[in-house]
Amino acid sequence: MQLFNDFPPGLWLVKRIDRFHFSHNDSESALVDVDMQKLPFEKVASLHCLSQEAIAELLGKPPGSSNQPNPPIRRWQMLAGYLGLLQAGDVIEAGRKISKLPTQRATIEISTANRPKDIRFADGERYLEKPPTWSQGIPYRVLNSFEYLMATGLESGYANPNLHITRTRCLVIQYGDVEYILPKMVVFQAFYCLNSRLINALCNKAWPDAAGEVISFHVYDSGIGTRVDPETGAWDIVLTTGMDRDFGSQLALYWFDPFARACITALYTEALADSQVSQGAHGRGWLASANIPHALRPTPLKLDVEGYVLRKYRPNSKEKDRRRFLITSILGSSWPLKDQVIRVELHNSGEKGEEQVPAPEDRPYQHGQSSVEGDPNAMATSNADPLVTSATNVFRGSEFKYFDAPKPEKQPKKTSKIYASGAPPMNDGPSTVVSAGTPNYSAAAPPKASVVKSARDPSQQFDLLMRMMDRLLQYGVIDTFKVCAPDDPTYLVQRNGLCCWTLVSAECRISRTLPRSGWELIKVKRSGGNNPTERPTFNRYPRCVLILSIKIEEVSIIIFEIEPRPTERSRFRLVGFVQQNPIESRWVGPTLDAIRKCEGTFELKQVGQIFSSLTDRPPQVRKHAYRRAISSQVNQLDNSELNEHVLGDWFLSLAETAGGDCRSRKALLENRFAPH
């Protein structure tokens, strides 16, 4: 999707998303500022060759650059409804997201023992401990320019852009020996941006009124409803038409849990307080003030995050500065209420009740309630609100998943109706121009767009592999590793916050549709019904491939990892080879087609033929090796640990095929894993 029109040439890095503007022109939708920095690269492949130190210097004002001009930073605005598609660290070209600057992942724990400090970017002097190397007389902020360059050089018509940037709200969390900086916009994107409809509702109304956009409070003859069951204490919730059942537990939390409800209600209160200071598009606007909607308890709240380790003030000093980490995305969280039963149903879901009653009236569907997969080449306008009666173009946004949330049950229906009319009307197909604003009835309005957050379990295989790579890098077995992102946006699939390659056919990639069945699909079972004989339903996702580039002794190695289904154990194998051609779609595409045709079960003799477009040396294959055998439970790995010794030795053998001298690294590896 093209998010920005009339975009200047080159690659641009999203540095900051914040500051909402309300009631601009004739629109009822909120706009949000997006600040971007021009990158000194012509090709996106250059991003994935950067070391962690180079990335840290790219984010901040480089050392010794006081007399040099800062890179250009410009500001655009987009509808708040698109927030699920864009995050700090994303790379934009020609107005569309094509990749992201490589991030690092971490898992942090928050409890009453390390309660976060709620402060603003400019307020480090009063609330934070300065590094021991900090010079006297220089102000200390939460984010300093050498760590994360922002406002300087901003090309904008706004007065005092520094004022708005430095007043951005954030949480500062001390965990271990690292100081984590969590902007409140990142909290808003993770916990409250479930889809565009909810975002627009929260920007326009207080939660008691906005809830009606996503939760149905209708009294149903079938016996379902939104209430607390007086006998069992279960939370029953009915979602409005078009909402996904996966959001049922989260929306029930916001409606029934007092703390979560207070957090989501405070959003509009803070928005009004900020906006009343100065109204209009050139005023201060609302700086995101979202809080994590989980009360702190003695049991820590776990967050799976990604972001960047910031540059040290004086990296060569003998005194150690505290490590600082800027969080750009929250990928997952622990669930706060372990034993709460939640039962979900959809308005007009069509689910059969215990008794079916014939109904003379027509089936209550409207064309405007239908949806279609959005066109990846569509233009996302931020200058107009959409037409309320148009079909909804659905675009998949970022992933967020509760690690241990109980699967919601279905509310039992006592009765359901059998209508005389047939199926609802067909869709018109995806649109070329869409809007994620608040729908209206203007005849000239474009069709609706809805950015939906993906609520999937993270891939266990991908997560284990990335953790293993971090350890091998720490041990000194490998020099660097990077995720190879596709240069063609139609191949791009976000999985575990990683830029992966889809395995669906070219027709599906271009049309942005999914086949109804096939090996290239991942089917995830949705919440089960109360009737054990009822046919289960599934969510469909494209299967993808994670491609890593590893460097050892100046030898570049490429690793392919195919995503398994949740019900598949360690079926697929890692394929590795020494890089011959650059990882570009024109080289990788034929390989992905061949993998799809043989459904990932290729024999060793087929590997060379399938990967022939990528290497002139015979590729090697390694089965997944774990410290212990796979347990009898599906998709549960004993000890949840890949065997770094086995796979590290394999990486070194691949480097040796290209002439790399890995004797010292092999000795290091053997010593580290030698029995004591």
XYZ file of C-alpha atoms in Angstrom:
676
model
C 0.000 0.000 0.000
C 1.242 3.471 -0.855
C 0.823 5.483 2.346
C 2.210 8.843 1.169
C 1.699 10.744 -2.074
C 4.227 13.017 -3.831
C 7.061 11.358 -1.929
C 10.660 12.516 -2.595
C 13.162 10.059 -4.088
C 15.455 7.901 -1.960
C 15.112 5.750 1.152
C 13.563 7.315 4.251
C 13.653 5.955 7.811
C 10.627 6.443 10.080
C 12.082 8.070 13.211
C 8.987 9.077 15.158
C 5.218 8.719 14.977
C 3.266 10.930 17.389
C 0.982 13.958 17.784
C -2.624 13.548 16.706
C -4.650 16.350 15.087
C -8.443 16.327 15.301
C -11.229 17.819 13.144
C -9.012 18.951 10.276
C -10.878 20.620 7.388
C -14.200 18.749 6.872
C -12.911 15.402 8.123
C -13.988 13.647 11.300
C -10.780 11.566 11.326
C -7.581 12.181 13.232
C -4.229 12.757 11.541
C -0.902 11.774 13.085
C 2.591 13.177 12.417
C 5.256 10.934 10.882
C 8.863 12.199 10.984
C 11.367 10.571 8.628
C 15.112 10.797 8.111
C 16.780 10.523 4.711
C 19.087 7.498 4.548
C 22.493 7.636 2.826
C 21.786 4.518 0.736
C 20.399 3.910 -2.713
C 19.467 0.226 -2.307
C 17.561 -1.383 0.512
C 20.020 -4.313 0.506
C 22.603 -1.944 2.022
C 20.576 -1.790 5.235
C 21.024 -5.452 5.988
C 24.811 -5.277 5.780
C 25.064 -2.802 8.669
C 26.632 -3.783 11.965
C 24.920 -2.935 15.251
C 27.433 -0.139 15.789
C 26.713 1.303 12.340
C 22.973 1.218 13.010
C 23.449 3.016 16.341
C 25.469 5.764 14.612
C 22.875 6.018 11.841
C 20.082 6.612 14.365
C 21.876 9.360 16.267
C 24.010 12.331 15.510
C 27.323 10.745 14.519
C 30.427 11.451 16.620
C 32.564 14.387 15.570
C 29.803 15.815 13.386
C 29.221 19.136 15.150
C 30.369 21.042 12.063
C 28.612 18.768 9.577
C 24.998 19.143 8.444
C 22.548 16.685 9.900
C 20.669 14.368 7.538
C 17.331 15.794 6.324
C 14.351 15.037 8.549
C 10.908 15.793 7.136
C 7.378 15.473 8.434
C 4.348 13.908 6.793
C 0.864 13.283 8.118
C -1.358 10.234 7.708
C -4.735 9.116 8.999
C -4.525 7.493 12.423
C -6.349 4.485 10.971
C -3.121 3.437 9.216
C -1.142 3.169 12.470
C -1.152 -0.611 12.314
C 0.935 -0.512 9.125
C 3.807 1.729 10.203
C 6.311 1.743 13.060
C 9.515 3.551 13.942
C 12.385 1.851 12.122
C 10.409 1.136 8.948
C 11.990 2.164 5.648
C 9.876 4.045 3.092
C 10.513 4.401 -0.624
C 8.161 6.084 -3.100
C 5.607 6.487 -0.318
C 5.344 2.795 0.614
C 6.965 0.626 3.260
C 9.528 -1.660 1.647
C 11.622 -2.887 4.586
C 12.869 -1.888 8.010
C 16.178 -1.149 9.626
C 17.327 -4.371 11.352
C 16.244 -4.440 14.981
C 17.219 -6.402 18.068
C 14.763 -8.311 20.225
C 14.527 -8.618 23.980
C 12.164 -9.928 26.654
C 11.698 -7.666 29.653
C 9.764 -8.071 32.893
C 7.886 -5.291 34.689
C 6.646 -5.589 38.260
C 6.159 -3.484 41.366
C 9.905 -3.857 41.980
C 10.914 -1.957 38.821
C 7.894 0.243 38.258
C 8.369 2.317 35.056
C 9.083 6.042 35.243
C 6.393 7.976 33.357
C 8.232 10.979 31.876
C 8.817 12.926 28.656
C 11.728 12.850 26.255
C 13.067 16.170 27.556
C 12.912 15.359 31.269
C 15.924 13.122 31.784
C 17.741 15.668 33.922
C 15.303 15.366 36.820
C 14.362 11.695 36.661
C 17.300 9.694 35.340
C 20.808 8.997 36.535
C 23.441 10.515 34.257
C 26.195 8.287 32.874
C 29.481 8.649 34.781
C 31.143 10.005 31.635
C 28.585 12.821 31.158
C 30.106 16.299 30.830
C 29.184 18.966 33.346
C 26.806 21.670 32.128
C 25.338 19.631 29.270
C 21.617 18.860 29.737
C 20.697 15.192 29.936
C 17.506 13.991 28.262
C 15.683 10.697 27.943
C 16.723 10.691 24.276
C 19.781 12.744 23.426
C 20.663 13.782 19.872
C 23.757 11.541 19.710
C 21.499 8.587 20.590
C 18.478 9.373 18.432
C 18.460 12.400 16.151
C 15.026 13.925 15.637
C 13.944 17.533 15.307
C 17.067 19.243 13.943
C 16.744 20.117 10.271
C 13.006 19.430 10.216
C 11.443 20.881 7.063
C 8.046 21.911 8.327
C 5.709 24.857 8.524
C 4.996 24.308 12.192
C 6.257 26.726 14.784
C 8.664 25.274 17.323
C 8.692 21.619 16.162
C 11.211 20.883 18.939
C 8.555 21.611 21.558
C 6.326 18.790 20.361
C 9.108 16.262 19.928
C 10.779 16.784 23.285
C 7.418 16.600 25.087
C 6.676 13.137 23.703
C 5.623 10.846 26.549
C 7.428 7.617 27.359
C 8.061 4.996 30.005
C 11.611 4.321 31.222
C 12.073 0.782 32.544
C 15.167 -0.480 34.322
C 15.555 -4.208 33.744
C 18.851 -5.869 34.537
C 21.683 -3.622 33.426
C 19.693 -2.058 30.558
C 17.546 1.077 30.577
C 14.589 0.571 28.215
C 12.831 3.580 26.691
C 9.246 2.817 25.676
C 7.404 5.649 23.839
C 3.721 5.732 24.695
C 2.846 5.727 20.994
C 4.392 2.242 20.838
C 2.100 1.230 23.737
C -0.870 2.676 21.835
C 0.041 0.791 18.667
C 0.534 -2.514 20.471
C -2.456 -2.623 22.817
C -5.105 -0.340 21.298
C -4.627 -0.433 17.498
C -6.556 -3.664 16.955
C -8.026 -2.300 13.734
C -8.793 1.011 12.069
C -12.364 1.097 13.373
C -11.252 1.004 17.008
C -8.508 3.593 16.407
C -10.961 6.059 14.860
C -13.474 5.468 17.633
C -10.888 6.129 20.364
C -9.802 9.350 18.643
C -13.373 10.647 18.375
C -15.102 9.543 21.579
C -14.597 8.520 25.171
C -14.451 4.730 25.653
C -18.023 4.286 27.000
C -19.293 5.763 23.707
C -16.539 4.426 21.442
C -17.067 0.851 22.639
C -20.292 0.646 20.630
C -18.236 0.676 17.422
C -16.638 -2.685 18.248
C -18.861 -4.238 20.958
C -22.569 -4.943 20.496
C -24.817 -4.154 23.467
C -27.995 -5.313 21.713
C -30.410 -7.576 23.597
C -30.643 -10.780 21.557
C -33.551 -13.223 21.497
C -31.008 -16.011 20.975
C -29.703 -15.581 24.521
C -26.278 -14.119 23.720
C -25.194 -10.711 24.988
C -22.478 -8.565 26.514
C -22.615 -9.059 30.279
C -21.025 -10.832 33.237
C -22.650 -14.222 33.770
C -24.208 -13.983 37.260
C -23.729 -17.690 37.944
C -20.221 -18.423 36.647
C -18.646 -14.958 36.540
C -17.680 -15.516 32.884
C -17.276 -12.451 30.684
C -19.714 -12.701 27.773
C -19.051 -10.330 24.884
C -20.637 -9.848 21.468
C -18.536 -8.130 18.804
C -20.006 -5.992 16.047
C -20.185 -7.252 12.475
C -16.790 -7.318 10.768
C -14.771 -7.682 13.964
C -12.445 -10.666 14.382
C -13.072 -13.191 17.149
C -9.356 -13.026 17.970
C -9.984 -9.583 19.501
C -12.736 -10.837 21.811
C -10.566 -11.450 24.881
C -8.787 -8.109 24.584
C -11.992 -6.097 24.137
C -13.608 -7.994 27.025
C -10.641 -6.983 29.174
C -11.136 -3.313 28.250
C -14.854 -3.446 29.031
C -14.995 -5.568 32.191
C -11.613 -5.180 33.948
C -11.579 -1.955 36.034
C -7.881 -1.165 35.528
C -7.848 -1.818 31.770
C -11.070 0.172 31.402
C -9.543 3.115 33.265
C -6.496 3.021 30.946
C -8.504 3.025 27.717
C -10.913 5.673 29.046
C -7.997 7.978 29.917
C -6.932 8.117 26.260
C -9.672 10.526 25.221
C -9.374 12.520 28.443
C -5.685 13.173 27.755
C -6.464 13.914 24.108
C -8.940 16.619 25.079
C -6.528 18.111 27.621
C -3.720 18.332 25.045
C -5.915 19.629 22.221
C -7.512 22.382 24.299
C -4.099 24.035 24.669
C -4.137 24.957 20.996
C -6.690 23.809 18.430
C -6.168 23.146 14.722
C -3.664 21.331 12.546
C -0.875 23.729 13.529
C -1.516 23.422 17.255
C 0.103 21.090 19.705
C -2.382 18.276 19.212
C -2.494 15.146 21.315
C 0.793 13.505 22.206
C 0.096 9.813 22.771
C -0.455 9.039 26.442
C -1.387 5.351 26.346
C -0.610 3.216 29.388
C -0.116 -0.553 29.452
C -3.610 -1.841 30.381
C -2.386 -4.360 32.969
C -2.089 -3.580 36.660
C 1.368 -4.269 38.075
C 1.421 -7.293 40.314
C 4.130 -9.210 42.175
C 4.078 -11.630 39.231
C 6.041 -9.799 36.514
C 4.410 -8.654 33.306
C 6.496 -9.971 30.415
C 6.886 -8.018 27.188
C 8.518 -9.282 24.006
C 9.969 -6.152 22.391
C 12.185 -5.098 19.522
C 14.177 -1.940 18.942
C 17.696 -0.528 18.969
C 20.635 -0.400 21.353
C 21.547 3.291 21.433
C 25.038 4.682 20.962
C 27.062 5.352 24.096
C 28.073 8.879 24.973
C 31.777 8.038 25.085
C 32.130 4.492 23.737
C 35.927 4.421 24.191
C 35.875 5.545 27.808
C 37.173 3.140 30.461
C 34.104 3.873 32.568
C 31.082 1.840 31.559
C 27.924 3.749 30.601
C 24.588 2.105 31.229
C 23.233 0.392 28.115
C 20.112 2.035 26.708
C 17.530 0.414 24.441
C 14.827 2.248 22.478
C 11.734 0.075 21.997
C 10.065 0.538 18.611
C 7.531 -2.294 18.798
C 5.893 -4.615 21.342
C 5.421 -8.034 19.739
C 3.735 -9.815 22.629
C 2.720 -9.650 26.264
C 1.754 -11.984 29.075
C -1.965 -12.153 29.863
C -2.944 -10.495 33.173
C -5.934 -12.641 34.209
C -5.134 -16.337 34.169
C -8.429 -17.850 35.325
C -11.007 -15.534 33.786
C -13.430 -17.337 31.432
C -14.316 -15.290 28.331
C -17.059 -16.253 25.876
C -17.251 -14.503 22.501
C -19.875 -14.253 19.797
C -20.350 -12.058 16.738
C -23.395 -9.987 15.877
C -25.101 -11.701 12.940
C -22.538 -14.504 12.965
C -24.832 -17.068 11.400
C -23.924 -19.668 14.022
C -26.693 -22.209 14.630
C -28.445 -22.293 17.988
C -29.886 -25.206 19.864
C -33.192 -24.490 18.091
C -33.618 -23.101 14.542
C -36.667 -20.905 13.935
C -37.887 -20.062 10.378
C -37.930 -16.307 9.718
C -39.923 -14.611 6.905
C -37.661 -11.564 6.659
C -34.544 -11.245 4.482
C -31.123 -12.133 5.757
C -29.838 -8.999 7.600
C -26.666 -8.410 5.609
C -25.608 -5.219 3.900
C -23.138 -4.801 1.080
C -21.239 -2.245 3.129
C -20.531 -4.864 5.788
C -18.664 -7.163 3.393
C -14.886 -7.216 3.139
C -12.216 -7.998 0.566
C -8.449 -8.437 0.781
C -6.884 -5.067 0.009
C -4.866 -4.392 -3.132
C -1.155 -4.127 -2.168
C -0.736 -1.439 -4.836
C -3.648 0.663 -3.560
C -3.154 4.337 -2.770
C -3.999 5.117 0.873
C -5.406 8.611 0.901
C -5.293 10.737 4.048
C -7.249 13.614 2.476
C -10.755 12.135 2.585
C -12.985 9.991 4.751
C -14.357 6.733 3.267
C -17.877 5.872 2.136
C -19.820 4.080 4.850
C -21.682 1.772 2.421
C -18.574 0.590 0.532
C -16.937 -2.793 0.962
C -14.051 -2.860 3.446
C -10.576 -3.396 1.982
C -8.666 -5.369 4.630
C -4.907 -4.917 5.074
C -2.871 -6.997 7.517
C -0.880 -4.955 9.978
C 1.764 -5.747 12.567
C 1.641 -8.801 14.833
C 0.798 -8.796 18.509
C 0.039 -11.859 20.602
C -0.640 -12.614 24.232
C 1.690 -15.460 25.176
C -0.565 -17.334 27.581
C -4.085 -15.983 27.086
C -6.780 -18.660 27.389
C -8.636 -19.277 24.154
C -12.090 -17.707 24.381
C -15.099 -19.950 24.220
C -18.170 -19.418 22.072
C -21.303 -18.121 23.699
C -24.054 -20.729 23.458
C -27.074 -19.738 21.399
C -30.509 -20.909 22.499
C -32.134 -20.103 19.160
C -31.176 -18.999 15.669
C -33.162 -17.988 12.592
C -33.470 -19.613 9.181
C -33.924 -16.820 6.650
C -35.723 -17.075 3.343
C -33.181 -15.057 1.337
C -29.933 -16.439 -0.026
C -26.311 -15.444 0.401
C -25.273 -11.802 0.875
C -24.278 -9.781 -2.218
C -20.846 -10.272 -3.706
C -18.014 -7.764 -3.275
C -16.920 -5.420 -6.016
C -13.276 -6.454 -5.525
C -10.345 -4.486 -4.110
C -10.129 -0.750 -4.750
C -7.183 1.262 -6.054
C -7.763 4.231 -3.704
C -8.878 3.656 -0.104
C -9.229 5.555 3.157
C -8.884 4.358 6.771
C -10.745 7.331 8.182
C -14.164 7.609 9.860
C -16.827 6.583 7.292
C -19.410 9.087 6.028
C -22.102 9.309 3.345
C -20.378 11.632 0.872
C -20.943 10.454 -2.699
C -17.337 11.322 -3.616
C -15.820 9.387 -0.683
C -13.356 6.551 -1.461
C -13.958 2.954 -0.267
C -13.126 1.920 3.300
C -9.800 0.459 4.372
C -9.290 -1.427 7.609
C -5.814 -2.198 8.927
C -6.181 -5.274 11.132
C -3.572 -6.323 13.676
C -2.559 -9.940 13.284
C -3.196 -11.970 16.435
C -1.080 -15.043 15.776
C 1.152 -17.123 17.963
C 4.776 -16.349 17.066
C 6.600 -19.016 15.102
C 8.447 -21.118 17.667
C 10.953 -22.266 15.061
C 11.831 -18.730 13.953
C 12.106 -17.542 17.532
C 14.480 -20.346 18.527
C 16.626 -19.815 15.444
C 16.992 -16.064 16.087
C 17.916 -16.664 19.734
C 20.503 -19.198 18.651
C 21.972 -16.699 16.165
C 22.314 -14.121 18.930
C 24.245 -16.609 21.058
C 26.558 -17.675 18.229
C 27.297 -14.010 17.586
C 28.011 -13.512 21.276
C 30.332 -16.541 21.338
C 32.335 -15.202 18.372
C 31.484 -18.158 16.118
C 29.947 -15.834 13.497
C 30.858 -12.229 12.729
C 27.451 -10.837 11.762
C 24.010 -11.994 10.721
C 21.143 -10.114 9.101
C 17.602 -10.845 7.992
C 17.354 -10.614 4.191
C 14.179 -8.677 3.442
C 12.545 -8.846 -0.003
C 13.128 -5.904 -2.302
C 9.728 -6.570 -3.939
C 6.986 -5.531 -1.445
C 4.569 -8.171 -2.779
C 6.836 -10.859 -1.289
C 6.946 -9.220 2.148
C 5.362 -11.052 5.102
C 5.874 -9.895 8.697
C 6.395 -12.899 10.985
C 7.674 -12.600 14.577
C 8.466 -9.003 13.655
C 10.849 -10.285 10.942
C 10.721 -9.455 7.240
C 10.057 -12.806 5.545
C 9.189 -14.009 2.035
C 5.750 -15.372 1.161
C 5.488 -18.766 -0.540
C 2.156 -18.152 -2.297
C 2.049 -17.972 -6.104
C 2.660 -14.839 -8.152
C -1.057 -14.570 -8.942
C -1.901 -14.527 -5.237
C 0.877 -12.059 -4.429
C -0.234 -9.576 -7.083
C -3.969 -9.903 -6.424
C -3.406 -9.978 -2.645
C -5.623 -13.026 -2.284
C -5.088 -16.420 -0.663
C -5.970 -19.801 -2.146
C -8.683 -21.661 -0.276
C -6.358 -24.572 0.397
C -2.840 -25.749 -0.325
C 0.546 -26.405 1.238
C 1.506 -22.716 1.031
C -1.175 -21.860 3.607
C -0.914 -21.975 7.393
C -4.293 -22.740 8.933
C -4.796 -21.841 12.584
C -7.864 -23.186 14.371
C -10.112 -20.504 15.769
C -11.808 -20.647 19.142
C -13.802 -23.847 19.500
C -17.537 -24.021 19.978
C -19.501 -25.579 22.780
C -20.644 -28.420 20.554
C -17.798 -30.956 20.102
C -19.352 -32.197 16.833
C -19.395 -28.703 15.348
C -17.090 -28.211 12.378
C -14.078 -26.094 13.389
C -13.148 -22.893 11.586
C -9.671 -21.681 10.688
C -7.787 -18.487 10.000
C -5.629 -18.707 6.865
C -2.168 -17.164 6.575
C 0.494 -17.419 3.867
C 3.387 -19.723 4.706
C 6.690 -17.874 4.553
C 10.457 -18.341 4.436
C 12.963 -16.641 6.740
C 16.243 -15.889 4.939
C 19.353 -15.034 6.960
C 22.695 -13.770 5.744
C 25.644 -14.830 7.934
C 29.208 -13.573 7.599
C 32.184 -15.660 8.769
C 35.762 -14.748 7.795
C 34.506 -12.538 4.918
C 32.442 -15.473 3.595
C 28.710 -14.742 3.148
C 26.398 -17.661 3.918
C 22.666 -17.704 3.187
C 20.267 -19.771 5.318
C 16.690 -20.671 4.296
C 14.173 -21.625 7.013
C 10.614 -22.645 6.001
C 7.784 -21.822 8.391
C 6.026 -24.938 9.740
C 2.367 -25.277 10.631
C 1.526 -25.358 14.363
C 0.736 -29.080 14.052
C 4.032 -29.869 12.292
C 7.067 -30.729 14.339
C 10.618 -30.183 13.134
C 9.720 -31.417 9.652
C 11.607 -28.889 7.585
C 15.319 -28.505 7.384
C 17.689 -25.575 7.184
C 19.209 -25.103 3.728
C 22.519 -23.219 3.617
C 24.887 -22.162 0.850
C 27.666 -19.696 0.121
C 26.248 -16.563 -1.476
C 26.735 -16.198 -5.216
C 24.049 -13.736 -6.282
C 22.597 -10.874 -4.267
C 19.409 -11.769 -2.437
C 16.910 -10.115 -4.746
C 13.424 -11.174 -5.752
C 14.500 -12.038 -9.302
C 16.878 -14.649 -7.885
C 14.838 -15.889 -4.928
C 11.469 -16.026 -6.719
C 12.190 -19.170 -8.817
C 13.548 -20.910 -5.720
C 10.383 -20.164 -3.750
C 8.259 -21.428 -6.652
C 10.199 -24.708 -6.653
C 9.860 -25.060 -2.865
C 6.106 -24.536 -3.170
C 5.718 -27.107 -5.941
C 7.554 -29.826 -4.006
C 5.848 -28.693 -0.754
C 9.126 -28.371 1.121
C 9.752 -32.108 1.159
C 12.520 -32.116 -1.452
C 15.084 -34.869 -1.359
C 18.780 -34.124 -1.053
C 19.336 -34.724 -4.769
C 16.724 -32.057 -5.562
C 18.266 -29.363 -3.387
C 20.977 -28.415 -5.892
C 18.452 -28.099 -8.700
C 16.011 -26.015 -6.654
C 18.670 -23.609 -5.380
C 20.669 -23.469 -8.633
C 19.705 -19.843 -9.312
C 21.236 -18.755 -6.007
C 24.569 -20.575 -5.866
C 27.139 -22.307 -8.038
C 28.261 -24.523 -5.134
C 26.240 -27.482 -3.872
C 23.971 -26.238 -1.067
C 23.983 -28.117 2.212
C 21.049 -29.247 4.319
C 20.906 -29.622 8.077
C 18.011 -31.008 10.056
C 16.922 -29.085 13.099
C 18.953 -30.301 16.051
C 17.645 -29.828 19.590
C 19.274 -30.438 22.923
C 16.638 -33.073 23.663
C 14.164 -35.073 21.636
C 10.826 -33.650 20.645
C 8.148 -34.385 23.221
C 4.942 -36.241 22.506
C 2.968 -32.998 22.620
C 2.494 -31.312 19.260
C 4.754 -28.326 18.640
C 6.309 -28.550 22.117
C 10.083 -28.852 22.110
C 11.775 -30.257 25.185
C 13.949 -27.577 26.770
C 12.997 -25.243 23.882
C 16.640 -24.968 22.881
C 18.305 -25.441 19.520
C 21.704 -27.068 19.666
C 24.114 -24.196 18.974
C 27.076 -26.564 18.949
C 25.737 -28.638 16.046
C 24.482 -25.734 13.967
C 27.467 -23.520 14.755
C 29.763 -26.268 13.503
C 27.630 -26.496 10.361
C 27.984 -22.759 9.680
C 31.766 -23.061 9.975
C 31.841 -26.017 7.575
C 29.890 -23.953 5.044
C 32.435 -21.124 5.361
C 35.287 -23.596 4.859
C 33.826 -24.699 1.495
C 34.545 -21.156 0.261
C 38.110 -21.136 1.593
C 37.499 -19.557 4.983
C 40.000 -20.413 7.706
C 37.783 -21.394 10.630
C 40.208 -23.447 12.726
C 40.332 -20.972 15.609
C 36.537 -20.634 15.649
C 36.091 -24.395 15.670
C 38.459 -24.671 18.600
C 36.522 -21.931 20.404
C 33.267 -23.780 19.729
C 34.653 -27.105 20.990
C 36.033 -25.513 24.155
C 32.749 -23.791 24.940
C 30.716 -26.987 24.672
C 33.327 -29.411 26.007
C 31.988 -31.474 28.937
C 33.172 -30.190 32.311
